[in-house]
Coordinates of C-alpha atoms and ligand atoms in Angstrom, one line a residue:
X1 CA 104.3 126.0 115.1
X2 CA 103.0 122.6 114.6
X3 CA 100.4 122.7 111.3
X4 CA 100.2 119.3 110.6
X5 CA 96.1 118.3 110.5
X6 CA 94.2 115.7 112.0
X7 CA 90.7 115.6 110.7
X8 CA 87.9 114.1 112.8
X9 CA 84.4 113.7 111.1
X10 CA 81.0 113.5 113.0
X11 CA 79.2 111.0 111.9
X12 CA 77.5 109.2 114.9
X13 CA 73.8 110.4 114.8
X14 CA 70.9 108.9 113.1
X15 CA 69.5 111.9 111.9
X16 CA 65.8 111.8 113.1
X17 CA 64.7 114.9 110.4
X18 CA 65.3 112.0 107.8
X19 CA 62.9 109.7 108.8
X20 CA 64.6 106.9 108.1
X21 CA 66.2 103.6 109.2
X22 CA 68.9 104.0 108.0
X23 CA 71.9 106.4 109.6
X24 CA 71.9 109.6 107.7
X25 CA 75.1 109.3 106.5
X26 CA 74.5 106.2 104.8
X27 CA 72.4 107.8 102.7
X28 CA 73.6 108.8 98.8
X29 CA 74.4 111.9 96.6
X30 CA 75.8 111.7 93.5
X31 CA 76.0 108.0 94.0
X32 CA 78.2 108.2 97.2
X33 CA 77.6 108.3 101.1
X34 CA 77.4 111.2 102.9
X35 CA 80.1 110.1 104.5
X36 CA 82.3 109.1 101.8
X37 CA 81.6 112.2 100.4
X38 CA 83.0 113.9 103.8
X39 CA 85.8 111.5 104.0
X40 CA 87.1 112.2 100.4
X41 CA 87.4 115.9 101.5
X42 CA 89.4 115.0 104.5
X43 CA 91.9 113.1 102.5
X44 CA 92.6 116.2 100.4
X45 CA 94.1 117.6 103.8
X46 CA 95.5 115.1 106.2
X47 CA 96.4 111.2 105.2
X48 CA 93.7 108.4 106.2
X49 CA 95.7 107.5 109.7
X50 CA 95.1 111.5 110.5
X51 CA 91.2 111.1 109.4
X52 CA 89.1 109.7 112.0
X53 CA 85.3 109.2 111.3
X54 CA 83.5 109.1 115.0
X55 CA 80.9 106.8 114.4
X56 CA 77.9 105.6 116.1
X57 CA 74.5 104.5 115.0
X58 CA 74.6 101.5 112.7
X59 CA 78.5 102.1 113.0
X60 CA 79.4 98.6 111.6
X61 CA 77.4 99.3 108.5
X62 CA 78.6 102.6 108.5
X63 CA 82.5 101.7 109.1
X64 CA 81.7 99.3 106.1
X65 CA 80.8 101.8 104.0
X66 CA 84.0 103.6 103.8
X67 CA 86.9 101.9 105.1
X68 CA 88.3 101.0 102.1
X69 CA 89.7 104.3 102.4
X70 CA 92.2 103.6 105.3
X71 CA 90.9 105.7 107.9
X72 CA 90.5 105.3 111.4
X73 CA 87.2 105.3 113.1
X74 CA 86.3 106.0 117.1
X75 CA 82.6 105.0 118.5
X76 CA 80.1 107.0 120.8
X77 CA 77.7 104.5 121.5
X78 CA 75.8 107.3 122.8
X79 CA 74.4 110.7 121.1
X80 CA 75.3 113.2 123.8
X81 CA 75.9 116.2 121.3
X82 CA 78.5 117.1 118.9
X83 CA 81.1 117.9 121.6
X84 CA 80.5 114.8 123.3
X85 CA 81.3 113.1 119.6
X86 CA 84.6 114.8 119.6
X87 CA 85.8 113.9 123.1
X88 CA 85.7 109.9 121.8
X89 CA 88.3 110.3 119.6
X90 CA 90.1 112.3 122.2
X91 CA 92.4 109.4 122.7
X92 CA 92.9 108.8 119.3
X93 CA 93.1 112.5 118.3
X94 CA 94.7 114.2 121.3
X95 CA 98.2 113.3 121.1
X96 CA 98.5 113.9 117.4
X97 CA 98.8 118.0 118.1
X98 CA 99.1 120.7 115.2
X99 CA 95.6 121.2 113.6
X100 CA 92.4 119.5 114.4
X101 CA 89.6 120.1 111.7
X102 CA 86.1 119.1 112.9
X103 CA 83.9 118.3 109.7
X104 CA 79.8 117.0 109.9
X105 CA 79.5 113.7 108.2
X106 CA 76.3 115.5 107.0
X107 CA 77.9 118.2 105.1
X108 CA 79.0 116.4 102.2
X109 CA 79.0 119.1 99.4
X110 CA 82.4 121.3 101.0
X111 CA 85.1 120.9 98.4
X112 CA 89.2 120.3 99.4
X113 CA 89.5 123.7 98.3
X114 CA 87.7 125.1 100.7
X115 CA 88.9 123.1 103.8
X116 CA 92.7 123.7 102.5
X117 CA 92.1 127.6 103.1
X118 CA 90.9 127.2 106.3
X119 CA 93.4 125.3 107.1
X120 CA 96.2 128.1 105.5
X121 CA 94.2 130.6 107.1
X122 CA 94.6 128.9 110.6
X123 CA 98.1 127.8 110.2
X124 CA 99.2 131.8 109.4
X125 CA 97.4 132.9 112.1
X126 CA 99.3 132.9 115.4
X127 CA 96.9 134.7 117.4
X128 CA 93.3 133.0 117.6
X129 CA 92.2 129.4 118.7
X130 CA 90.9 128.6 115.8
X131 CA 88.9 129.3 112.7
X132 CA 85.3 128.5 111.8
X133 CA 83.3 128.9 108.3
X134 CA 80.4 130.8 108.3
X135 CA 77.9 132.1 105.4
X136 CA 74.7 133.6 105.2
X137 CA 71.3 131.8 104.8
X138 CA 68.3 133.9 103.6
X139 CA 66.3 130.8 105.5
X140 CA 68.7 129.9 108.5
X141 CA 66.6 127.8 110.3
X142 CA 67.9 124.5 112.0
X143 CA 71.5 126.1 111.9
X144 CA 73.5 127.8 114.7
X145 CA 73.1 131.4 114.4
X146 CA 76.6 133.4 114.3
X147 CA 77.1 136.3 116.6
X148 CA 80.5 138.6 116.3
X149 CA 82.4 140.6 118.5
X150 CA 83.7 144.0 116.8
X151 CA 86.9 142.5 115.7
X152 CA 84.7 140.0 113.4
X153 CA 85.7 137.2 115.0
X154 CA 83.2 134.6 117.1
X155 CA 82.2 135.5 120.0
X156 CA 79.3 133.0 120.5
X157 CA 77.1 130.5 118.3
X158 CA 73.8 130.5 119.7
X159 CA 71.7 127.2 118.6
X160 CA 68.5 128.0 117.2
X161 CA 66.7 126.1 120.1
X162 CA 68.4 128.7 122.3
X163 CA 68.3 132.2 120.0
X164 CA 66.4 135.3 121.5
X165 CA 64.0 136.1 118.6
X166 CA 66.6 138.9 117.8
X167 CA 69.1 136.2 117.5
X168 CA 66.7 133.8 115.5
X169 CA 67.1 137.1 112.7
X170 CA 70.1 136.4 112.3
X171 CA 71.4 135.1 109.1
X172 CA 75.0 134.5 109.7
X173 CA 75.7 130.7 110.6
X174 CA 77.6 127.9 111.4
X175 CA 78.4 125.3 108.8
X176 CA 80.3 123.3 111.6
X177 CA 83.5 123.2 109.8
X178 CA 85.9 124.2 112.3
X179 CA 89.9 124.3 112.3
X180 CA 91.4 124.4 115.8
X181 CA 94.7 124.7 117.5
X182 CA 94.6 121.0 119.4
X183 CA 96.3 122.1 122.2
X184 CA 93.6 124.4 123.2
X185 CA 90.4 122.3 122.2
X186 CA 91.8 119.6 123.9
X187 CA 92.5 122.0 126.9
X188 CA 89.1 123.2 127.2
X189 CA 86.8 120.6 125.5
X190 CA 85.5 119.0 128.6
X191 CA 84.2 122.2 130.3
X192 CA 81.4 122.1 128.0
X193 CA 78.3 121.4 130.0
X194 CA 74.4 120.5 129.0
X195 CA 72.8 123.7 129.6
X196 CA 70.8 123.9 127.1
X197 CA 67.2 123.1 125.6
X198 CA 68.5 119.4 124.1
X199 CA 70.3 118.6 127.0
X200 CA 73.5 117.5 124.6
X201 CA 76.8 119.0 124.9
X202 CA 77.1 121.6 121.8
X203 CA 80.8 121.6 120.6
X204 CA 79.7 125.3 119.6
X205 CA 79.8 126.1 123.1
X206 CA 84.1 125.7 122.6
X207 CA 83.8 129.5 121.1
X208 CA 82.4 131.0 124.5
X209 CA 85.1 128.7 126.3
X210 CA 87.8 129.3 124.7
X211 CA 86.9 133.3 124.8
X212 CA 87.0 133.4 128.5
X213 CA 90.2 132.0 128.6
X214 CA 91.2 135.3 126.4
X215 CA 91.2 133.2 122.8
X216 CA 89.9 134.3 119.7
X217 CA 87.9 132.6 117.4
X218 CA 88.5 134.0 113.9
X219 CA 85.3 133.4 111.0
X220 CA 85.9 132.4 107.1
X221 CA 82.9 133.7 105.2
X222 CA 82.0 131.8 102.5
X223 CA 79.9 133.1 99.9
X224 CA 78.9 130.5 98.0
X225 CA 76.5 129.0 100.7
X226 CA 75.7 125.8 98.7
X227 CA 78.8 124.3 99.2
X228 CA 78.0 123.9 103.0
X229 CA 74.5 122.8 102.8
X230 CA 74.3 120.5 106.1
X231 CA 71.5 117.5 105.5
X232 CA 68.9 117.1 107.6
X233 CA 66.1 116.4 105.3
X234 CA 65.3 114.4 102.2
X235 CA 64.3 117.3 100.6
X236 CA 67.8 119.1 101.4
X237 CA 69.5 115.3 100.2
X238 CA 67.8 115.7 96.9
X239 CA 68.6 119.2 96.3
X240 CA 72.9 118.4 97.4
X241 CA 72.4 115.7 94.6
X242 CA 71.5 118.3 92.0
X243 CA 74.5 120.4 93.0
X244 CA 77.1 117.4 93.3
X245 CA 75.8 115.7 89.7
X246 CA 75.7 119.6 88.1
X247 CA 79.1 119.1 89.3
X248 CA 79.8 116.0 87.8
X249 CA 78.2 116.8 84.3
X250 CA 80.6 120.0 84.0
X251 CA 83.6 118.4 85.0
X252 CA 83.5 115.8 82.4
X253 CA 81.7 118.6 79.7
X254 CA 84.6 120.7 80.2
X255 CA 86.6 117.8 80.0
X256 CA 85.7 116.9 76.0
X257 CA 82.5 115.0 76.9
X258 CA 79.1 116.4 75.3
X259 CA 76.1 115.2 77.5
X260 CA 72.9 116.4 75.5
X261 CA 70.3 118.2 77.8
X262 CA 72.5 117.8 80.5
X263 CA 70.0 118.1 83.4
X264 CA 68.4 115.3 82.6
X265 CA 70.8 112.7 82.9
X266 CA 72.3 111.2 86.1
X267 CA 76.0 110.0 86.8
X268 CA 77.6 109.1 89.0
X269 CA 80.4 111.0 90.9
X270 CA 82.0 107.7 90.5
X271 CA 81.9 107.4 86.7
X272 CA 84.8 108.2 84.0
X273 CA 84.3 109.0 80.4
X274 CA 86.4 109.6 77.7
X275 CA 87.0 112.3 75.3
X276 CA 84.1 112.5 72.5
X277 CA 82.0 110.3 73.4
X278 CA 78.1 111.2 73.6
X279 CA 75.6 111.2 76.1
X280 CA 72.2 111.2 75.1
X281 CA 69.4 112.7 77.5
X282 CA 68.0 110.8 80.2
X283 CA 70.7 108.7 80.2
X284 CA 72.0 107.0 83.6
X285 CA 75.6 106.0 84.3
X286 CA 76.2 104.6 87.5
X287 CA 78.8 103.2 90.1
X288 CA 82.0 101.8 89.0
X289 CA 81.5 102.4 85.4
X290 CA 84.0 103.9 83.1
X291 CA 83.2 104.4 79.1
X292 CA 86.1 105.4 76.5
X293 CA 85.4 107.5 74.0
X294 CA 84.1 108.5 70.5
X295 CA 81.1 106.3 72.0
X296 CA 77.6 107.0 71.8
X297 CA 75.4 106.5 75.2
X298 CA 72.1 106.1 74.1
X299 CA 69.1 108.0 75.7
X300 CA 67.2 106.4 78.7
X301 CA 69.8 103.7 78.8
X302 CA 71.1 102.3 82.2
X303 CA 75.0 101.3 82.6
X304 CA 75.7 100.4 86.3
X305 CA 79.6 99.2 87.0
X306 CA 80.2 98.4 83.6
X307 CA 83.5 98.9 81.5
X308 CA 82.9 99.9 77.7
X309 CA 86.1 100.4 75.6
X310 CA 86.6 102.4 72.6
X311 CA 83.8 103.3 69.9
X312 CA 80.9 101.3 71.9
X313 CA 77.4 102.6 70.8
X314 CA 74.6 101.7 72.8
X315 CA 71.0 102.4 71.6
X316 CA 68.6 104.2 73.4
X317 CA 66.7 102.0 76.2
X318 CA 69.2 99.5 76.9
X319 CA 70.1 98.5 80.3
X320 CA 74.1 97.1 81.3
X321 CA 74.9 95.8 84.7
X322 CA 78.5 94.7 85.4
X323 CA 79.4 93.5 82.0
X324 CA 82.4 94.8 80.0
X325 CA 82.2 95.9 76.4
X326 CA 85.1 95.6 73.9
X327 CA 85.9 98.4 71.3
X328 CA 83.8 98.7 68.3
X329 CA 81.3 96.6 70.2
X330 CA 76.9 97.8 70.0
X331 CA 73.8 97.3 71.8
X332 CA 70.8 97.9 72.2
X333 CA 68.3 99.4 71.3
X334 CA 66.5 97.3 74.2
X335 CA 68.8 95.2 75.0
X336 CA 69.2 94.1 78.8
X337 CA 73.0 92.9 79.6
X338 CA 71.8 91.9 82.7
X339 CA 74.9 90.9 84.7
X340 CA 78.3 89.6 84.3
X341 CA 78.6 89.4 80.3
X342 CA 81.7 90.1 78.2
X343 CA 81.1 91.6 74.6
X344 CA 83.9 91.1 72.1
X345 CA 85.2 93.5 70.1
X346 CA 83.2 94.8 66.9
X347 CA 80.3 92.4 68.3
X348 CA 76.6 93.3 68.3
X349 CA 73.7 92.9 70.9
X350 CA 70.1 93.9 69.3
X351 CA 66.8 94.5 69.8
X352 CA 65.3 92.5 72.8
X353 CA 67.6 90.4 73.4
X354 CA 68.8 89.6 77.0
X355 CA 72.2 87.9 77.9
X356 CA 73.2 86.8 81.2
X357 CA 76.9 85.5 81.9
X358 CA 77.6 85.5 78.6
X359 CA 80.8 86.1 76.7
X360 CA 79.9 86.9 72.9
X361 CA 82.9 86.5 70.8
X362 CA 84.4 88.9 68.6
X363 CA 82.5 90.2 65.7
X364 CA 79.9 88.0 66.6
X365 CA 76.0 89.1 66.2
X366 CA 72.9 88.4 68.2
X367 CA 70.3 91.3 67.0
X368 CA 66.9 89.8 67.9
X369 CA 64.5 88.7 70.8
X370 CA 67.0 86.5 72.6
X371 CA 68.3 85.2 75.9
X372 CA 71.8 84.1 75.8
X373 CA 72.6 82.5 79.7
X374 CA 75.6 81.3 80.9
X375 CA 77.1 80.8 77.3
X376 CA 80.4 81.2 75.7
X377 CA 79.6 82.1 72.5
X378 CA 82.8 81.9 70.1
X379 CA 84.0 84.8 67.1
X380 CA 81.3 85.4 64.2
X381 CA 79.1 83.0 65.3
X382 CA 75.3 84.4 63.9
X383 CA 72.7 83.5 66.6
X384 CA 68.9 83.9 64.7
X385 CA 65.7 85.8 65.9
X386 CA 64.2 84.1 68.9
X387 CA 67.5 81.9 70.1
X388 CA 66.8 80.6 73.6
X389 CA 69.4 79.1 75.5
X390 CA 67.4 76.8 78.0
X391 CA 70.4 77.3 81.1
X392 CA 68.0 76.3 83.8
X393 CA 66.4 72.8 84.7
X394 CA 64.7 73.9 87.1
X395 CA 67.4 73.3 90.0
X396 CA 70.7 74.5 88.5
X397 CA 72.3 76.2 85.7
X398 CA 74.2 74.9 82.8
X399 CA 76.0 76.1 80.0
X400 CA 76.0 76.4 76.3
X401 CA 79.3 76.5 74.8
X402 CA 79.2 77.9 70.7
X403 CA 82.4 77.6 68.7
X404 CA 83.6 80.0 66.0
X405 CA 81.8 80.5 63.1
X406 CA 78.7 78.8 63.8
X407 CA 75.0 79.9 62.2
X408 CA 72.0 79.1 65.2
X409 CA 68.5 79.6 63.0
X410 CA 66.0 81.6 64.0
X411 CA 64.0 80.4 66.9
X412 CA 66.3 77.8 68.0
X413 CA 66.1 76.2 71.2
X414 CA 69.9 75.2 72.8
X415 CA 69.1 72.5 75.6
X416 CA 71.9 73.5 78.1
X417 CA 74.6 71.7 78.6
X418 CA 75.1 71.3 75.3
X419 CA 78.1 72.8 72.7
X420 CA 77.7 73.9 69.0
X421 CA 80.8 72.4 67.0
X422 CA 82.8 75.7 65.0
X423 CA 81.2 76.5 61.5
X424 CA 78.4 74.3 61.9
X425 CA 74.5 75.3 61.3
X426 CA 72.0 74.5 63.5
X427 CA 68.4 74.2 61.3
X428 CA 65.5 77.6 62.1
X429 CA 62.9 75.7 65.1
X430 CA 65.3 73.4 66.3
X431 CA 65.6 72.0 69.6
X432 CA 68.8 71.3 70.3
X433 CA 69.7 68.5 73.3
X434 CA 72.8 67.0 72.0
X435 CA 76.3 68.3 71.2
X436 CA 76.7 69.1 67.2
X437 CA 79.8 68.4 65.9
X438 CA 82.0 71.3 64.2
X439 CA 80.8 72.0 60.7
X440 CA 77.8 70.1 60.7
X441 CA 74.0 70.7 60.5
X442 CA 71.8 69.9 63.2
X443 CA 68.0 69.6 62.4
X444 CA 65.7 69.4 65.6
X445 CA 62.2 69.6 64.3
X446 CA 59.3 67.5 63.0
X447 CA 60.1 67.3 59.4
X448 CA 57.2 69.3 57.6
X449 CA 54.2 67.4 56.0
X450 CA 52.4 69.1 53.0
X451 CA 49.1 67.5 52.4
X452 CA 47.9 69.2 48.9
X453 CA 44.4 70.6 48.6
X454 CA 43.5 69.9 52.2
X455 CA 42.7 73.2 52.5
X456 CA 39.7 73.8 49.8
X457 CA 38.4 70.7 50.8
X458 CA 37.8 71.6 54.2
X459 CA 36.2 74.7 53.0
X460 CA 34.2 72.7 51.0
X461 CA 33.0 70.3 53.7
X462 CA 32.3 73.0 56.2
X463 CA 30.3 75.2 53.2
Ligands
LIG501 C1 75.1 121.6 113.9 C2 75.6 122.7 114.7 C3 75.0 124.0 114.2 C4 75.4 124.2 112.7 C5 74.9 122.9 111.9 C6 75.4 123.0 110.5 C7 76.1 121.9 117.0 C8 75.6 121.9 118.4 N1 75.3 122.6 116.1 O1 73.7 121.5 114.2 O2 75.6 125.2 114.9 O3 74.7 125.3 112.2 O4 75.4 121.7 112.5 O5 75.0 121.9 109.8 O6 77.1 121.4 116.7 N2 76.7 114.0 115.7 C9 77.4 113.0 116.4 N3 77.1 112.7 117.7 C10 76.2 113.4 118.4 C11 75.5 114.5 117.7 C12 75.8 114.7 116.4 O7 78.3 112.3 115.7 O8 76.0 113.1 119.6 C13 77.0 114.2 114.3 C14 75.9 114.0 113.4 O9 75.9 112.6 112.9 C15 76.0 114.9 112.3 C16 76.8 116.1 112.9 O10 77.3 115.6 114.1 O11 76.8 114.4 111.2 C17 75.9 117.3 113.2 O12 74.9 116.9 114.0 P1 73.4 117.5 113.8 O13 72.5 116.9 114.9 O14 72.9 117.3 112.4 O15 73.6 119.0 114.2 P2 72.7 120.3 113.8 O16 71.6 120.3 114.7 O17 72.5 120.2 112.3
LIG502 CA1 73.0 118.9 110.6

């Protein structure tokens, strides 16, 4: 028999329960779509051309989101039910045979693992249809209630909107993770009609079909029910965060990370780190970022698509946005590395300073109340207390350019464009508006007048 798997994932409806504008699937755990989420499952069992994502509200936005992955997508422009979502990709799906696995776009916690048995399970079983998961809610409202025949396999799903109260008891459900023989689904799929409450055609109703037509339905029970929590709220999206970033903070704890007061902190599905580095509590790591290790991740800082080598420590309360950091290199505490910067190796970012599209050279320190802009800031230059770099004329940007070696005093302010010469000083209160050569001393001030006694005469005037 045929067991090669197509996987088609549900992912056309807006999701109402959400009350949102946004398509539910758009919206994030752990850092990542629902859908991506779904579609990263999928690809643990069938390659990207044998993933379809049916896709409907907001489907540009939602293709977007998660096409880098290579899979192909199908539209229902209309929401006519979950069977109706299916027969779209009918074309696309039908002549592909072996296995077809339905997932919901909206279950995004169900783990390779899990799908890969079904899958086994189906592909050794030569005499049913096909092969649903089930588990068992204590509070099963809003899914499909589960009813089996005396062999324990399916022989309906009722939808809550349809149960009898004794059927609304019932705590067995439907995840809607399904693995069927594609033959047979696409066989039967269009005698599903609308008869019922919501008018929609309920891909559930496949179990009765099929079952007329003498085929079995077989159920996987799942006992951890977490793991196929569907979304329909934004209080059951928070809750699928917890699990996926509990998740998260395990793998990389197992994995030779120590994350102090774990629940506190959040990261990112998406995120790497290495091997003994630590995370302090309340710390967020987010997106694209990957940290090496032996570094120190300060508490309540922010690091969003950043790359930090070997050895960085960052200080508690410092915020990083797409900026790399070299080995050996520091910030914070407080610092903001607000976009784009490149820290050298060994060099060091202090207290309240703030540095935009900046590359800081290597061993090179800037450790108080500064902004740094559009600068290219040279190898152990010192820049003082209070250094502005004036980038912005009101109209456009402009750079500073430090060479190696250079001291700026405290409190200097560096007139962009304008360029520091190597090893040369630039004088504490000095505005800077023209280029200083390399290894000389620029002096921007009003030179200082001392006018003796001034003081006690005053006092004696005013007396
Ligand atoms: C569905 C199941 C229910 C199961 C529950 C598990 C049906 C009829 N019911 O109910 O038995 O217990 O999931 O979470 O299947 N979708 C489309 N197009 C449509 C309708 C839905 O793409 O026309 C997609 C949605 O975007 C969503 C998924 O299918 O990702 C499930 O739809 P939803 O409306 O959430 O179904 P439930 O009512 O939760
Ligand atoms: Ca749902």
């Amino acid at each position: 028999m045929d067991s090669s798997v197509t996987v088609v994932i549900l992912a056309a409806g807006l999701g109402t329960r959400m009350k949102s504008r946004k398509a539910k699937v758009l919206h994030r755990i752990g850092g990542v779509s629902l859908l991506e989420n779904v579609v990263r499952t999928a690809l643990a069992v069938a390659p990207p051309e044998r993933v379809i994502a049916v896709v409907g509200h907001q489907a540009e936005h939602v293709k977007r989101e998660v096409e880098h992955l290579g899979i192909r997508f199908a539209l229902q422009t209309e929401q006519k039910g979950t069977a109706h979502a299916l027969l779209c990709c009918r074309e696309q799906a039908g002549e592909l045979g072996g296995l077809l696995v339905v997932l919901y776009g909206d279950c995004p916690l169900l783990t390779p693992d899990t799908v890969r048995r079904l899958v086994d399970r189906q592909s050794n079983d030569a005499y049913t249809a096909g092969a649903l998961i089930t588990t068992t809610l204590d509070d099963p409202a809003g899914y499909g209630r589960i009813v089996l025949d005396t062999e324990g396999n399916v022989e309906a799903i009722v939808e809550e909107k349809a149960c009898s109260p004794d059927q609304r008891a019932l705590k067995l459900v439907n995840t809607g993770i399904y693995c069927f023989r594609s033959d047979l689904l696409w066989k039967h799929i269009a005698e599903i009609r609308t008869n019922n409450p919501a008018g929609e055609y309920y891909l559930t109703d496949i179990v009765q079909i099929l079952g007329e037509h003498g085929y079995a339905i077989g159920a996987m029970h799942l006992g951890d029910s977490a793991e196929v929590l569907g979304i329909n709220t934004r209080l059951e999206l928070a809750e699928a965060d917890k699990i996926i970033r509990w998740r998260k903070v395990r793998e990389l704890m197992l994995g030779g990370v120590t994350i102090e007061r774990p629940e506190t902190v959040t990261i990112d599905a998406t995120v790497t780190i290495g091997m003994d580095t630590v995370v302090e509590p309340f710390a967020q790591l987010l997106g694209n970022t990957a940290i090496g290790g032996d570094c120190r991740i300060g508490a309540c800082s922010i690091i969003r698509d950043s790359k930090l080598g070997d050895r960085v420590e960052i200080g508690p309360f410092t915020i990083i946005g797409t900026s790399t950091l070299e080995d050996g290199a520091h910030a914070g505490p407080f610092s903001r590395l607000r976009m784009e910067n490149y820290i050298e190796a060994g060099a060091q970012v202090g207290n309240f300073v703030e540095l935009k599209k900046t590359r800081l050279g290597a061993g090179s320190k800037a450790m108080h109340l500064a902004y740094l802009g559009d600068s290219r800031i040279g190898g152990k230059v010192n820049v003082g207390a209070g250094t502005i770099t004036c980038n912005y004329d009101g109209r456009r940007k402009h750079k500073t350019v430090i060479g190696d070696g250079a001291f700026i005093g405290s409190n200097s302010t560096l007139v962009a464009p304008v360029q520091i010469g190597a090893g040369s000083y630039v004088g504490a209160g000095s505005v800077v508006t023209e280029a200083v050569p390399e290894d000389a001393l620029a002096l921007g001030r009003a030179r200082q007048i001392v006018k003796g006694g001034w003081a006690a005469r005053r006092r004696a005037e005013t007396d």
